[in-house]
């Protein structure tokens, strides 16, 4: 009997019933070209990373030029210009005070690095009890076990693993128009209570600033972050911003932290860092964090070092990506996307539509349930648009280079789906 089961195991998919995936043969700009001749407008930037579109000549050149020199060398004892320059650039563009950069290879691993760094920060200072983290309900930080442990364990996609992961603390998610909103006040009340009872065990607090992505596609007021910063300072807790999704303009500012004017102790970047070309993450730390690892004692060294950290081609592309972002004034492009998204999506109503949200280059329709989105992908595909809802959220997070015409095609599909339901 021939074995017809698929060899390629797909992510987040029931392999028994999953529809055949689209087969991409070429990608250029905002278009994905399929083997059946269809061209789809990518409305979600390949999970939010392809900010410059596909096959960009500037990024291609950066990659091939570095490839001609060498692709990668280990970082234990060896460094190179792309990693050194990228560390300098990231320190330059991120909030003041983040002065040190540790590279890894994906957002999830960047989060692992941050958690480990925060725990070792305390250990190096002789504090062994501070090893747990506080996170927000509705948060999502990745698929590795440490990252899963700080993602919402009740409603999140990893709830199946509840009880098997490191135990962490959760507080209510903020919401509303300002830090005075009942949701923000309740979240801060819970945080204060938790810090005052358990600060001696808490190494850090991790959150996605301003926009919670895969755990709920929700925005909350930046001012909330000022209050969290204040509480973390008061109770001596390391504050970690996971900007894997929000970094590089997605919420309208270069970093969501900029919207609040807050510098976290540790910040994680990935996704758009290489414009979707290579897996790379950067975990940035303040001098206070870094200095806790400086010692004549070898055991104080940060004991982490992924094989592919600081991949030279990835770093070269990331450098070109930052240059392009600044040279082509992407923040203006993002503001233009936000205007169109507001025009097209805000005010849309439907019996199965619960909420509509727009900020920066993010537009979200929240439905009553995931069942309301069954068939959406095929529906979008027949209209030459690539969208992939998560649970009950239909969203667009397009490449920043999308034309107004293409963006309106994406939003037209979203609107049509609402009326069709
Ligand atoms: C906020 C956030 N953190 C971490 C991750 C994990 O990143 P990766 O998929 O590169 O491991 C994601 C991915 O969606 C994310 O949105």
Tab-separated table of C-alpha atoms and ligand atoms in Angstrom:
chain	number	residue	atom	x	y	z
A	1	UNK	CA	0.000	0.000	0.000
A	2	UNK	CA	1.462	3.423	-0.892
A	3	UNK	CA	1.806	5.725	2.076
A	4	UNK	CA	-0.276	8.770	1.149
A	5	UNK	CA	-0.055	10.532	4.478
A	6	UNK	CA	1.602	13.953	4.122
A	7	UNK	CA	5.302	14.054	4.956
A	8	UNK	CA	5.192	17.778	5.603
A	9	UNK	CA	3.572	18.466	8.985
A	10	UNK	CA	1.854	21.866	8.943
A	11	UNK	CA	1.579	24.325	11.849
A	12	UNK	CA	-1.632	24.745	13.864
A	13	UNK	CA	-3.399	22.315	11.508
A	14	UNK	CA	-5.404	19.136	12.002
A	15	UNK	CA	-3.534	17.072	9.460
A	16	UNK	CA	-6.434	14.674	8.959
A	17	UNK	CA	-8.877	17.305	7.755
A	18	UNK	CA	-6.791	20.315	6.726
A	19	UNK	CA	-7.489	21.630	3.208
A	20	UNK	CA	-4.531	21.343	0.850
A	21	UNK	CA	-2.303	24.385	1.441
A	22	UNK	CA	-1.706	26.924	-1.325
A	23	UNK	CA	1.459	26.088	-3.203
A	24	UNK	CA	3.599	29.192	-3.726
A	25	UNK	CA	5.961	29.189	-6.692
A	26	UNK	CA	6.965	32.845	-6.707
A	27	UNK	CA	6.462	35.929	-4.550
A	28	UNK	CA	7.047	39.549	-5.494
A	29	UNK	CA	5.966	42.795	-3.835
A	30	UNK	CA	2.701	42.089	-2.051
A	31	UNK	CA	1.754	39.182	-4.364
A	32	UNK	CA	2.006	35.445	-3.708
A	33	UNK	CA	1.951	33.495	-6.999
A	34	UNK	CA	0.502	29.981	-6.799
A	35	UNK	CA	1.150	26.914	-8.931
A	36	UNK	CA	-2.358	27.169	-10.418
A	37	UNK	CA	-1.565	30.608	-11.826
A	38	UNK	CA	-3.446	32.561	-9.135
A	39	UNK	CA	-1.832	35.659	-7.648
A	40	UNK	CA	-2.920	36.533	-4.101
A	41	UNK	CA	-2.457	39.886	-2.354
A	42	UNK	CA	-0.878	39.080	0.993
A	43	UNK	CA	-3.044	40.793	3.614
A	44	UNK	CA	-1.054	39.495	6.591
A	45	UNK	CA	2.631	39.869	5.593
A	46	UNK	CA	3.406	36.178	6.182
A	47	UNK	CA	2.579	36.354	9.872
A	48	UNK	CA	3.433	40.070	10.065
A	49	UNK	CA	7.086	39.980	9.091
A	50	UNK	CA	7.234	40.812	5.353
A	51	UNK	CA	6.990	44.576	5.793
A	52	UNK	CA	8.794	45.487	2.532
A	53	UNK	CA	6.954	42.928	0.414
A	54	UNK	CA	8.585	39.868	-1.124
A	55	UNK	CA	11.694	39.661	-3.199
A	56	UNK	CA	12.820	43.217	-2.509
A	57	UNK	CA	15.869	44.206	-4.593
A	58	UNK	CA	17.557	46.084	-1.731
A	59	UNK	CA	17.204	43.180	0.704
A	60	UNK	CA	18.144	40.661	-1.996
A	61	UNK	CA	21.335	42.606	-2.670
A	62	UNK	CA	22.230	42.797	1.026
A	63	UNK	CA	21.740	39.031	1.335
A	64	UNK	CA	23.720	38.067	-1.752
A	65	UNK	CA	26.577	40.464	-0.984
A	66	UNK	CA	26.956	38.987	2.492
A	67	UNK	CA	26.529	35.454	1.155
A	68	UNK	CA	29.475	36.067	-1.168
A	69	UNK	CA	31.578	36.886	1.926
A	70	UNK	CA	30.214	34.118	4.188
A	71	UNK	CA	26.788	33.013	5.421
A	72	UNK	CA	27.391	32.335	9.054
A	73	UNK	CA	30.006	31.775	11.700
A	74	UNK	CA	29.526	30.723	15.304
A	75	UNK	CA	29.374	33.601	17.735
A	76	UNK	CA	31.330	31.884	20.490
A	77	UNK	CA	34.618	33.762	20.108
A	78	UNK	CA	33.878	35.122	16.603
A	79	UNK	CA	32.139	38.330	15.562
A	80	UNK	CA	31.546	40.107	12.265
A	81	UNK	CA	30.524	43.495	10.917
A	82	UNK	CA	26.856	42.678	10.244
A	83	UNK	CA	26.252	41.656	13.886
A	84	UNK	CA	28.337	44.502	15.331
A	85	UNK	CA	26.654	47.122	13.128
A	86	UNK	CA	23.169	45.722	13.725
A	87	UNK	CA	23.699	45.816	17.502
A	88	UNK	CA	24.722	49.512	17.155
A	89	UNK	CA	21.705	50.273	14.977
A	90	UNK	CA	19.245	48.564	17.307
A	91	UNK	CA	20.635	50.480	20.277
A	92	UNK	CA	20.261	53.684	18.238
A	93	UNK	CA	16.632	53.171	17.204
A	94	UNK	CA	15.134	51.538	20.324
A	95	UNK	CA	14.091	53.492	23.440
A	96	UNK	CA	16.942	55.222	25.285
A	97	UNK	CA	18.704	53.023	27.781
A	98	UNK	CA	18.547	49.720	25.906
A	99	UNK	CA	22.284	49.455	25.312
A	100	UNK	CA	23.051	45.761	24.814
A	101	UNK	CA	21.813	43.235	22.265
A	102	UNK	CA	21.694	39.445	22.413
A	103	UNK	CA	20.801	37.729	19.127
A	104	UNK	CA	18.892	34.477	18.683
A	105	UNK	CA	16.925	32.931	15.877
A	106	UNK	CA	13.179	33.389	16.407
A	107	UNK	CA	10.690	35.383	18.426
A	108	UNK	CA	10.012	32.479	20.786
A	109	UNK	CA	13.694	31.953	21.482
A	110	UNK	CA	14.109	35.720	21.949
A	111	UNK	CA	11.430	35.456	24.650
A	112	UNK	CA	13.215	32.482	26.246
A	113	UNK	CA	16.401	34.558	26.299
A	114	UNK	CA	14.557	37.424	28.009
A	115	UNK	CA	13.045	35.176	30.700
A	116	UNK	CA	16.353	33.461	31.367
A	117	UNK	CA	18.168	36.808	31.462
A	118	UNK	CA	15.716	38.177	34.036
A	119	UNK	CA	16.078	35.127	36.291
A	120	UNK	CA	19.859	35.122	36.049
A	121	UNK	CA	19.924	38.870	36.700
A	122	UNK	CA	18.528	38.129	40.166
A	123	UNK	CA	20.649	35.008	40.740
A	124	UNK	CA	23.800	36.966	39.943
A	125	UNK	CA	22.733	39.461	42.588
A	126	UNK	CA	22.300	36.654	45.110
A	127	UNK	CA	18.494	36.574	44.923
A	128	UNK	CA	17.440	32.990	44.266
A	129	UNK	CA	13.724	33.237	45.050
A	130	UNK	CA	12.848	35.644	42.231
A	131	UNK	CA	12.137	33.214	39.394
A	132	UNK	CA	8.515	33.647	38.383
A	133	UNK	CA	6.850	35.999	35.910
A	134	UNK	CA	3.702	38.044	35.700
A	135	UNK	CA	1.926	38.216	32.370
A	136	UNK	CA	-1.329	39.599	31.011
A	137	UNK	CA	-4.453	37.635	30.273
A	138	UNK	CA	-4.889	37.525	26.496
A	139	UNK	CA	-1.133	37.525	25.942
A	140	UNK	CA	0.761	35.362	23.479
A	141	UNK	CA	4.548	35.085	23.539
A	142	UNK	CA	5.414	32.096	21.363
A	143	UNK	CA	5.383	28.335	21.121
A	144	UNK	CA	8.410	27.186	23.147
A	145	UNK	CA	7.749	26.070	26.709
A	146	UNK	CA	8.967	29.163	28.578
A	147	UNK	CA	7.111	31.417	26.139
A	148	UNK	CA	4.012	29.231	26.463
A	149	UNK	CA	4.168	29.515	30.261
A	150	UNK	CA	3.709	33.303	30.069
A	151	UNK	CA	0.982	33.123	27.401
A	152	UNK	CA	-2.652	33.074	28.574
A	153	UNK	CA	-3.173	29.556	29.927
A	154	UNK	CA	-6.994	29.741	30.108
A	155	UNK	CA	-8.031	31.132	26.746
A	156	UNK	CA	-4.806	30.884	24.742
A	157	UNK	CA	-3.932	28.343	22.085
A	158	UNK	CA	-1.745	26.409	24.546
A	159	UNK	CA	-4.416	25.891	27.204
A	160	UNK	CA	-4.059	22.141	26.644
A	161	UNK	CA	-0.688	22.393	28.377
A	162	UNK	CA	-2.034	24.096	31.510
A	163	UNK	CA	-0.439	22.473	34.534
A	164	UNK	CA	2.551	21.129	32.625
A	165	UNK	CA	4.470	24.404	32.262
A	166	UNK	CA	6.363	26.650	34.664
A	167	UNK	CA	3.755	28.207	36.963
A	168	UNK	CA	3.369	31.943	36.378
A	169	UNK	CA	1.065	34.733	37.537
A	170	UNK	CA	-1.561	36.378	35.346
A	171	UNK	CA	-3.409	39.662	35.770
A	172	UNK	CA	-6.419	41.006	33.888
A	173	UNK	CA	-5.652	42.583	30.512
A	174	UNK	CA	-5.951	46.377	30.233
A	175	UNK	CA	-8.494	47.862	27.855
A	176	UNK	CA	-10.394	51.094	27.192
A	177	UNK	CA	-9.481	54.580	26.077
A	178	UNK	CA	-7.133	55.628	28.873
A	179	UNK	CA	-5.316	54.337	31.942
A	180	UNK	CA	-8.345	55.566	33.922
A	181	UNK	CA	-10.621	53.002	32.257
A	182	UNK	CA	-12.176	50.365	34.573
A	183	UNK	CA	-10.212	47.597	32.785
A	184	UNK	CA	-6.847	49.359	33.215
A	185	UNK	CA	-7.646	50.219	36.808
A	186	UNK	CA	-8.615	46.620	37.558
A	187	UNK	CA	-5.458	45.293	35.901
A	188	UNK	CA	-3.303	47.729	37.895
A	189	UNK	CA	-5.154	46.863	41.096
A	190	UNK	CA	-4.436	43.154	40.568
A	191	UNK	CA	-0.831	43.932	39.709
A	192	UNK	CA	-0.331	46.037	42.834
A	193	UNK	CA	-1.880	43.335	44.995
A	194	UNK	CA	0.289	40.639	43.416
A	195	UNK	CA	3.482	42.679	43.663
A	196	UNK	CA	2.832	43.576	47.276
A	197	UNK	CA	2.189	39.953	48.265
A	198	UNK	CA	4.704	38.141	46.038
A	199	UNK	CA	7.425	40.512	44.746
A	200	UNK	CA	10.011	38.376	46.529
A	201	UNK	CA	9.276	35.542	44.076
A	202	UNK	CA	8.735	37.611	40.938
A	203	UNK	CA	11.680	38.046	38.573
A	204	UNK	CA	9.842	40.022	35.950
A	205	UNK	CA	6.727	41.097	34.189
A	206	UNK	CA	6.335	40.394	30.465
A	207	UNK	CA	3.770	41.947	28.155
A	208	UNK	CA	3.096	42.885	24.562
A	209	UNK	CA	2.975	46.691	24.697
A	210	UNK	CA	-0.190	48.408	23.366
A	211	UNK	CA	-1.263	45.548	21.069
A	212	UNK	CA	-1.897	41.972	22.134
A	213	UNK	CA	-1.499	39.900	18.977
A	214	UNK	CA	-2.328	36.228	18.528
A	215	UNK	CA	-3.990	36.028	21.975
A	216	UNK	CA	-6.751	38.477	21.129
A	217	UNK	CA	-5.832	41.171	18.572
A	218	UNK	CA	-6.632	43.886	21.106
A	219	UNK	CA	-5.261	47.367	21.725
A	220	UNK	CA	-4.917	49.058	25.075
A	221	UNK	CA	-3.875	52.575	26.102
A	222	UNK	CA	-0.114	53.276	26.143
A	223	UNK	CA	-0.483	55.210	29.425
A	224	UNK	CA	-1.108	51.866	31.130
A	225	UNK	CA	2.562	51.076	30.451
A	226	UNK	CA	3.663	54.128	32.441
A	227	UNK	CA	1.792	52.783	35.442
A	228	UNK	CA	3.293	49.323	34.995
A	229	UNK	CA	6.758	50.870	34.728
A	230	UNK	CA	6.131	52.772	37.966
A	231	UNK	CA	4.972	49.629	39.799
A	232	UNK	CA	7.894	47.556	38.509
A	233	UNK	CA	10.295	50.244	39.766
A	234	UNK	CA	8.562	50.414	43.114
A	235	UNK	CA	8.664	46.639	43.679
A	236	UNK	CA	11.968	45.984	41.907
A	237	UNK	CA	10.612	43.808	39.110
A	238	UNK	CA	12.264	43.491	35.679
A	239	UNK	CA	9.935	44.819	32.984
A	240	UNK	CA	10.065	42.931	29.665
A	241	UNK	CA	8.391	44.247	26.506
A	242	UNK	CA	7.739	41.631	23.864
A	243	UNK	CA	7.806	43.746	20.678
A	244	UNK	CA	8.096	40.735	18.392
A	245	UNK	CA	4.815	41.720	16.714
A	246	UNK	CA	4.641	45.445	17.484
A	247	UNK	CA	8.244	46.363	16.670
A	248	UNK	CA	9.063	48.251	13.473
A	249	UNK	CA	6.005	50.405	13.078
A	250	UNK	CA	3.063	48.030	13.340
A	251	UNK	CA	1.129	50.134	15.900
A	252	UNK	CA	2.013	53.436	14.230
A	253	UNK	CA	5.231	54.269	16.099
A	254	UNK	CA	8.589	52.644	15.455
A	255	UNK	CA	8.108	50.691	18.693
A	256	UNK	CA	4.967	50.475	20.801
A	257	UNK	CA	7.136	51.512	23.776
A	258	UNK	CA	7.594	54.882	22.025
A	259	UNK	CA	3.845	55.540	22.256
A	260	UNK	CA	4.215	55.593	26.039
A	261	UNK	CA	7.742	56.956	26.223
A	262	UNK	CA	8.687	54.007	28.421
A	263	UNK	CA	11.969	52.097	28.403
A	264	UNK	CA	11.592	48.499	29.544
A	265	UNK	CA	14.512	46.668	31.186
A	266	UNK	CA	14.455	44.062	28.428
A	267	UNK	CA	12.862	44.213	24.978
A	268	UNK	CA	12.474	41.506	22.348
A	269	UNK	CA	12.382	42.111	18.593
A	270	UNK	CA	11.961	39.613	15.772
A	271	UNK	CA	9.472	39.152	12.874
A	272	UNK	CA	9.919	42.408	10.885
A	273	UNK	CA	13.563	42.657	11.970
A	274	UNK	CA	14.724	41.022	8.733
A	275	UNK	CA	11.659	42.013	6.702
A	276	UNK	CA	10.663	38.352	6.634
A	277	UNK	CA	13.900	37.126	5.043
A	278	UNK	CA	15.448	35.095	7.868
A	279	UNK	CA	14.717	33.962	11.394
A	280	UNK	CA	16.446	36.402	13.750
A	281	UNK	CA	15.612	37.901	17.108
A	282	UNK	CA	17.244	40.551	19.231
A	283	UNK	CA	16.800	40.684	22.997
A	284	UNK	CA	17.902	44.109	24.185
A	285	UNK	CA	18.806	44.965	27.768
A	286	UNK	CA	19.585	48.074	29.772
A	287	UNK	CA	23.007	48.623	31.318
A	288	UNK	CA	21.537	47.804	34.720
A	289	UNK	CA	20.606	44.321	33.501
A	290	UNK	CA	23.863	43.846	31.592
A	291	UNK	CA	26.006	44.989	34.505
A	292	UNK	CA	24.623	42.206	36.718
A	293	UNK	CA	26.430	39.745	34.429
A	294	UNK	CA	29.804	41.596	34.623
A	295	UNK	CA	32.030	39.897	37.148
A	296	UNK	CA	35.379	38.235	37.669
A	297	UNK	CA	33.296	35.181	38.437
A	298	UNK	CA	32.891	33.057	35.225
A	299	UNK	CA	29.628	31.621	36.551
A	300	UNK	CA	27.990	35.054	36.208
A	301	UNK	CA	28.205	34.856	32.408
A	302	UNK	CA	24.922	34.602	30.519
A	303	UNK	CA	24.721	30.903	29.745
A	304	UNK	CA	23.015	31.016	26.398
A	305	UNK	CA	24.278	30.690	22.815
A	306	UNK	CA	22.116	29.344	20.003
A	307	UNK	CA	24.156	27.884	17.122
A	308	UNK	CA	22.664	30.307	14.614
A	309	UNK	CA	22.733	33.437	16.768
A	310	UNK	CA	23.751	36.550	14.884
A	311	UNK	CA	23.534	34.826	11.497
A	312	UNK	CA	25.598	37.088	9.244
A	313	UNK	CA	23.238	37.105	6.246
A	314	UNK	CA	20.243	37.697	8.530
A	315	UNK	CA	22.039	40.608	10.237
A	316	UNK	CA	23.076	42.121	6.881
A	317	UNK	CA	19.458	41.993	5.690
A	318	UNK	CA	18.206	43.461	8.981
A	319	UNK	CA	20.601	46.389	8.544
A	320	UNK	CA	19.346	46.970	4.996
A	321	UNK	CA	15.769	46.683	6.249
A	322	UNK	CA	16.241	49.391	8.902
A	323	UNK	CA	17.911	51.669	6.348
A	324	UNK	CA	15.029	51.179	3.922
A	325	UNK	CA	12.470	51.781	6.669
A	326	UNK	CA	14.034	55.116	7.528
A	327	UNK	CA	14.981	56.223	4.020
A	328	UNK	CA	11.512	55.563	2.599
A	329	UNK	CA	9.795	57.030	5.665
A	330	UNK	CA	7.710	53.980	6.472
A	331	UNK	CA	5.997	55.660	9.420
A	332	UNK	CA	4.215	57.842	6.848
A	333	UNK	CA	3.211	54.777	4.847
A	334	UNK	CA	1.846	53.204	8.044
A	335	UNK	CA	-0.132	56.373	8.844
A	336	UNK	CA	-1.626	56.212	5.321
A	337	UNK	CA	-2.539	52.530	5.836
A	338	UNK	CA	-4.201	53.439	9.129
A	339	UNK	CA	-6.294	56.114	7.412
A	340	UNK	CA	-7.551	53.646	4.791
A	341	UNK	CA	-8.208	50.918	7.365
A	342	UNK	CA	-10.257	53.340	9.464
A	343	UNK	CA	-12.211	54.503	6.443
A	344	UNK	CA	-12.927	50.960	5.277
A	345	UNK	CA	-13.452	49.051	8.513
A	346	UNK	CA	-14.633	51.329	11.321
A	347	UNK	CA	-18.413	51.470	11.344
A	348	UNK	CA	-18.911	48.087	9.667
A	349	UNK	CA	-21.622	46.122	11.458
A	350	UNK	CA	-23.055	42.642	11.140
A	351	UNK	CA	-24.973	40.146	13.241
A	352	UNK	CA	-21.914	37.959	13.860
A	353	UNK	CA	-19.459	40.849	14.185
A	354	UNK	CA	-18.657	41.755	17.786
A	355	UNK	CA	-16.063	44.500	17.427
A	356	UNK	CA	-13.940	46.414	14.924
A	357	UNK	CA	-10.511	47.777	15.832
A	358	UNK	CA	-7.866	49.704	13.898
A	359	UNK	CA	-4.507	51.120	14.872
A	360	UNK	CA	-1.381	51.633	12.779
A	361	UNK	CA	-1.151	48.954	10.107
A	362	UNK	CA	-3.554	46.622	11.927
A	363	UNK	CA	-7.247	46.184	11.184
A	364	UNK	CA	-9.288	43.664	13.154
A	365	UNK	CA	-12.793	42.228	12.947
A	366	UNK	CA	-13.690	40.263	16.062
A	367	UNK	CA	-16.546	37.814	15.420
A	368	UNK	CA	-18.755	36.090	17.956
A	369	UNK	CA	-16.989	32.789	17.450
A	370	UNK	CA	-14.432	31.005	15.291
A	371	UNK	CA	-17.350	29.230	13.575
A	372	UNK	CA	-18.261	32.575	11.985
A	373	UNK	CA	-15.017	32.415	10.022
A	374	UNK	CA	-15.313	28.893	8.653
A	375	UNK	CA	-14.626	29.015	4.913
A	376	UNK	CA	-13.160	32.520	5.001
A	377	UNK	CA	-9.824	31.485	3.562
A	378	UNK	CA	-11.335	29.929	0.437
A	379	UNK	CA	-13.674	32.905	0.144
A	380	UNK	CA	-10.714	35.311	0.219
A	381	UNK	CA	-8.677	33.150	-2.117
A	382	UNK	CA	-11.326	33.205	-4.818
A	383	UNK	CA	-11.108	37.011	-4.554
A	384	UNK	CA	-7.320	36.851	-4.918
A	385	UNK	CA	-6.538	37.840	-1.344
A	386	UNK	CA	-4.537	35.921	1.230
A	387	UNK	CA	-6.018	36.141	4.733
A	388	UNK	CA	-5.793	33.618	7.556
A	389	UNK	CA	-7.953	34.274	10.592
A	390	UNK	CA	-6.856	33.250	14.073
A	391	UNK	CA	-9.715	31.788	16.116
A	392	UNK	CA	-12.525	34.411	15.975
A	393	UNK	CA	-10.349	37.240	14.680
A	394	UNK	CA	-10.213	38.218	11.037
A	395	UNK	CA	-7.457	40.752	10.652
A	396	UNK	CA	-5.203	42.423	8.158
A	397	UNK	CA	-1.604	43.406	8.927
A	398	UNK	CA	-0.395	44.139	5.402
A	399	UNK	CA	3.116	44.802	4.109
A	400	UNK	CA	3.797	48.523	4.510
A	401	UNK	CA	4.411	48.853	0.758
A	402	UNK	CA	0.861	47.783	-0.142
A	403	UNK	CA	-0.817	50.135	-2.608
A	404	UNK	CA	-4.025	51.859	-1.593
A	405	UNK	CA	-5.855	49.951	-4.327
A	406	UNK	CA	-4.650	46.570	-3.056
A	407	UNK	CA	-5.373	47.489	0.540
A	408	UNK	CA	-8.940	48.371	-0.423
A	409	UNK	CA	-9.221	44.958	-2.116
A	410	UNK	CA	-8.187	43.294	1.146
A	411	UNK	CA	-10.649	45.297	3.228
A	412	UNK	CA	-13.380	44.715	0.628
A	413	UNK	CA	-13.016	40.974	1.219
A	414	UNK	CA	-13.285	41.500	4.973
A	415	UNK	CA	-16.397	43.651	4.573
A	416	UNK	CA	-17.984	41.319	2.061
A	417	UNK	CA	-17.477	38.401	4.433
A	418	UNK	CA	-19.381	40.278	7.142
A	419	UNK	CA	-22.307	40.966	4.848
A	420	UNK	CA	-22.175	37.419	3.481
A	421	UNK	CA	-22.421	35.998	7.017
B	1	LIG	C1	4.236	38.854	20.563
B	1	LIG	C2	4.882	37.621	20.039
B	1	LIG	N1	5.923	37.088	20.714
B	1	LIG	C3	6.563	35.991	20.274
B	1	LIG	C4	6.174	35.362	19.115
B	1	LIG	C5	6.893	34.135	18.643
B	1	LIG	O1	7.668	34.416	17.544
B	1	LIG	P1	8.151	33.233	16.573
B	1	LIG	O2	6.942	32.736	15.872
B	1	LIG	O3	9.144	33.883	15.681
B	1	LIG	O4	8.775	32.192	17.440
B	1	LIG	C6	5.094	35.878	18.389
B	1	LIG	C7	4.643	35.226	17.155
B	1	LIG	O5	3.585	35.459	16.635
B	1	LIG	C8	4.438	37.035	18.865
B	1	LIG	O6	3.396	37.582	18.213
